[in-house]
Amino acid sequence: LRAYARRVPIAEPAAHYWQGRFDWALGRRKAAARAWAASVEAAERMGLRYDAAQAHGELGRHLPPDDPGRQRHLESAATVFEEIGAAWD
């Protein structure tokens, strides 16, 4: 997906998102958080609201319960999903 994203820039947020999922599954928590943050940044830069909300959701779900950013990411995800008609997500 990363190679594809180099040729098709719109795939960049998805490449970072899935890299984060892969890193998380391997126990690389910090790398996963960096990948999801990169996904949010790329998606917002390109105006890809669903992709940004998806990455915000992953960040929120995986931050510790006492982390102040957790609620902010979860609220960002929920707000965008609601606005674009993807409330189920």
XYZ file of N, CA and C in Angstrom:
267
model
N 0.821 -1.195 0.000
C 0.000 0.000 0.000
C 0.866 1.260 0.000
N 1.996 1.210 0.694
C 2.890 2.377 0.691
C 3.426 2.657 -0.704
N 3.801 1.606 -1.428
C 4.289 1.791 -2.797
C 3.194 2.376 -3.678
N 1.995 1.895 -3.528
C 0.862 2.410 -4.284
C 0.618 3.876 -3.941
N 0.713 4.219 -2.676
C 0.482 5.596 -2.235
C 1.525 6.557 -2.792
N 2.727 6.066 -3.079
C 3.738 6.931 -3.684
C 3.327 7.336 -5.102
N 2.614 6.457 -5.781
C 2.161 6.758 -7.145
C 0.779 7.380 -7.180
N -0.040 7.049 -6.188
C -1.412 7.567 -6.110
C -1.560 8.223 -4.736
N -1.285 9.512 -4.658
C -1.230 10.201 -3.363
C -2.490 10.076 -2.510
N -3.641 9.921 -3.110
C -4.872 9.832 -2.325
C -4.880 8.599 -1.412
N -4.006 7.647 -1.672
C -3.913 6.442 -0.850
C -3.004 6.625 0.368
N -2.358 7.776 0.483
C -1.426 8.000 1.596
C -2.082 7.843 2.969
N -3.259 8.446 3.224
C -3.863 8.266 4.549
C -4.153 6.793 4.871
N -4.620 6.048 3.892
C -4.906 4.628 4.115
C -3.621 3.850 4.387
N -2.551 4.193 3.686
C -1.279 3.505 3.914
C -0.815 3.704 5.355
N -0.911 4.934 5.849
C -0.523 5.207 7.241
C -1.466 4.505 8.220
N -2.757 4.554 7.921
C -3.754 3.908 8.793
C -3.434 2.415 8.954
N -3.253 1.733 7.838
C -3.005 0.288 7.915
C -1.633 -0.037 8.488
N -0.660 0.852 8.277
C 0.636 0.665 8.929
C 0.464 0.728 10.441
N -0.369 1.645 10.899
C -0.657 1.737 12.329
C -1.304 0.480 12.868
N -2.251 -0.064 12.133
C -2.898 -1.307 12.575
C -1.872 -2.438 12.651
N -0.999 -2.502 11.660
C 0.047 -3.525 11.632
C 1.001 -3.347 12.810
N 1.460 -2.109 13.018
C 2.367 -1.838 14.134
C 1.717 -2.194 15.468
N 0.447 -1.855 15.642
C -0.240 -2.156 16.896
C -0.296 -3.664 17.120
N -0.598 -4.403 16.073
C -0.688 -5.866 16.194
C 0.651 -6.481 16.580
N 1.743 -5.836 16.182
C 3.084 -6.328 16.524
C 3.586 -5.794 17.861
N 2.757 -5.004 18.552
C 3.145 -4.475 19.851
C 3.958 -3.192 19.781
N 4.048 -2.599 18.608
C 4.805 -1.352 18.440
C 3.853 -0.178 18.624
N 3.546 0.119 19.874
C 2.516 1.107 20.224
C 2.856 2.520 19.762
N 4.084 2.957 19.992
C 4.464 4.317 19.594
C 4.476 4.470 18.074
N 4.964 3.458 17.380
C 4.977 3.504 15.915
C 3.551 3.551 15.376
N 2.658 2.810 16.002
C 1.258 2.815 15.580
C 0.655 4.204 15.754
N 0.903 4.821 16.892
C 0.365 6.164 17.151
C 0.922 7.167 16.141
N 2.206 7.053 15.821
C 2.799 7.954 14.824
C 2.156 7.745 13.452
N 1.914 6.493 13.088
C 1.302 6.203 11.792
C -0.118 6.752 11.728
N -0.895 6.586 12.793
C -2.266 7.112 12.800
C -2.268 8.629 12.777
N -1.329 9.257 13.478
C -1.235 10.720 13.442
C -0.881 11.187 12.026
N 0.011 10.460 11.359
C 0.356 10.795 9.976
C -0.849 10.609 9.063
N -1.666 9.614 9.351
C -2.877 9.390 8.571
C -3.839 10.561 8.734
N -4.029 11.019 9.968
C -4.898 12.174 10.223
C -4.379 13.383 9.453
N -3.085 13.651 9.551
C -2.498 14.824 8.899
C -2.676 14.753 7.385
N -2.373 13.613 6.796
C -2.498 13.470 5.342
C -3.953 13.583 4.903
N -4.842 12.946 5.627
C -6.264 12.981 5.268
C -6.815 14.402 5.368
N -6.463 15.114 6.419
C -6.953 16.483 6.569
C -6.363 17.397 5.496
N -5.115 17.190 5.162
C -4.474 17.984 4.113
C -5.181 17.791 2.767
N -5.656 16.566 2.523
C -6.306 16.244 1.253
C -7.826 16.408 1.290
N -8.360 16.729 2.465
C -9.808 16.890 2.586
C -10.566 15.566 2.608
N -9.904 14.500 3.025
C -10.521 13.170 3.091
C -11.055 12.955 4.505
N -12.257 13.440 4.723
C -12.820 13.479 6.068
C -13.031 12.086 6.662
N -13.513 11.136 5.870
C -13.730 9.790 6.399
C -12.408 9.189 6.879
N -11.371 9.322 6.062
C -10.065 8.772 6.433
C -9.535 9.432 7.701
N -9.723 10.741 7.818
C -9.278 11.447 9.027
C -10.037 10.955 10.247
N -11.350 10.804 10.109
C -12.161 10.330 11.237
C -11.761 8.916 11.641
N -11.492 8.085 10.661
C -11.084 6.709 10.948
C -9.778 6.687 11.757
N -8.820 7.504 11.359
C -7.539 7.548 12.077
C -7.707 8.171 13.463
N -8.534 9.211 13.576
C -8.824 9.787 14.898
C -9.417 8.706 15.805
N -10.305 7.910 15.253
C -10.923 6.840 16.029
C -9.914 5.839 16.554
N -8.974 5.456 15.710
C -7.938 4.514 16.157
C -7.081 5.128 17.251
N -6.690 6.375 17.064
C -5.899 7.042 18.106
C -6.672 7.066 19.419
N -7.933 7.452 19.352
C -8.748 7.522 20.565
C -8.941 6.172 21.228
N -9.182 5.157 20.423
C -9.418 3.822 20.987
C -8.184 3.252 21.673
N -7.014 3.634 21.189
C -5.802 2.994 21.692
C -5.006 3.821 22.696
N -5.393 5.065 22.905
C -4.724 5.842 23.957
C -5.213 5.371 25.322
N -4.383 5.498 26.345
C -4.810 5.108 27.696
C -6.027 5.930 28.138
N -6.884 5.348 28.970
C -8.098 6.036 29.419
C -7.838 7.384 30.083
N -6.689 7.560 30.721
C -6.401 8.817 31.403
C -5.696 9.842 30.520
N -5.434 9.496 29.267
C -4.778 10.426 28.342
C -5.785 11.480 27.886
N -5.463 12.769 28.039
C -6.416 13.817 27.659
C -6.730 13.833 26.163
N -5.840 13.336 25.347
C -6.079 13.305 23.908
C -7.084 12.253 23.493
N -7.293 11.256 24.330
C -8.210 10.167 23.996
C -9.614 10.691 23.676
N -10.175 11.462 24.576
C -11.526 11.974 24.385
C -11.603 12.901 23.178
N -10.583 13.711 22.992
C -10.550 14.652 21.869
C -10.580 13.896 20.532
N -9.781 12.847 20.428
C -9.757 12.057 19.187
C -11.085 11.334 18.960
N -11.636 10.768 20.022
C -12.914 10.064 19.880
C -14.034 11.031 19.485
N -14.040 12.216 20.080
C -15.058 13.211 19.728
C -14.885 13.704 18.296
N -13.642 13.899 17.865
C -13.393 14.315 16.485
C -13.919 13.272 15.515
N -13.631 12.019 15.794
C -14.092 10.937 14.926
C -15.615 10.898 14.879
N -16.246 10.933 16.037
C -17.709 10.853 16.094
C -18.364 12.021 15.372
N -17.816 13.215 15.551
C -18.383 14.400 14.915
C -18.323 14.289 13.395
N -17.172 13.924 12.876
C -17.031 13.830 11.416
C -17.895 12.703 10.866
N -17.885 11.551 11.511
C -18.723 10.445 11.027
C -20.189 10.868 10.970
N -20.647 11.579 11.989
C -22.031 12.050 12.011
C -22.281 13.040 10.871
N -21.371 13.970 10.684
C -21.544 15.002 9.652
C -21.578 14.431 8.233
N -20.827 13.377 8.009
C -20.797 12.822 6.635
C -21.775 11.686 6.441
N -22.619 11.438 7.428
C -23.638 10.406 7.295
C -23.138 9.003 7.511
N -22.057 8.866 8.245
C -21.484 7.557 8.541
C -21.495 7.341 10.052
N -22.621 7.689 10.687
C -22.715 7.633 12.148
C -22.448 6.235 12.695
N -22.783 5.208 11.931
C -22.543 3.848 12.397
C -21.067 3.624 12.669
N -20.202 4.198 11.823
C -18.757 4.044 12.014
C -18.334 4.689 13.312
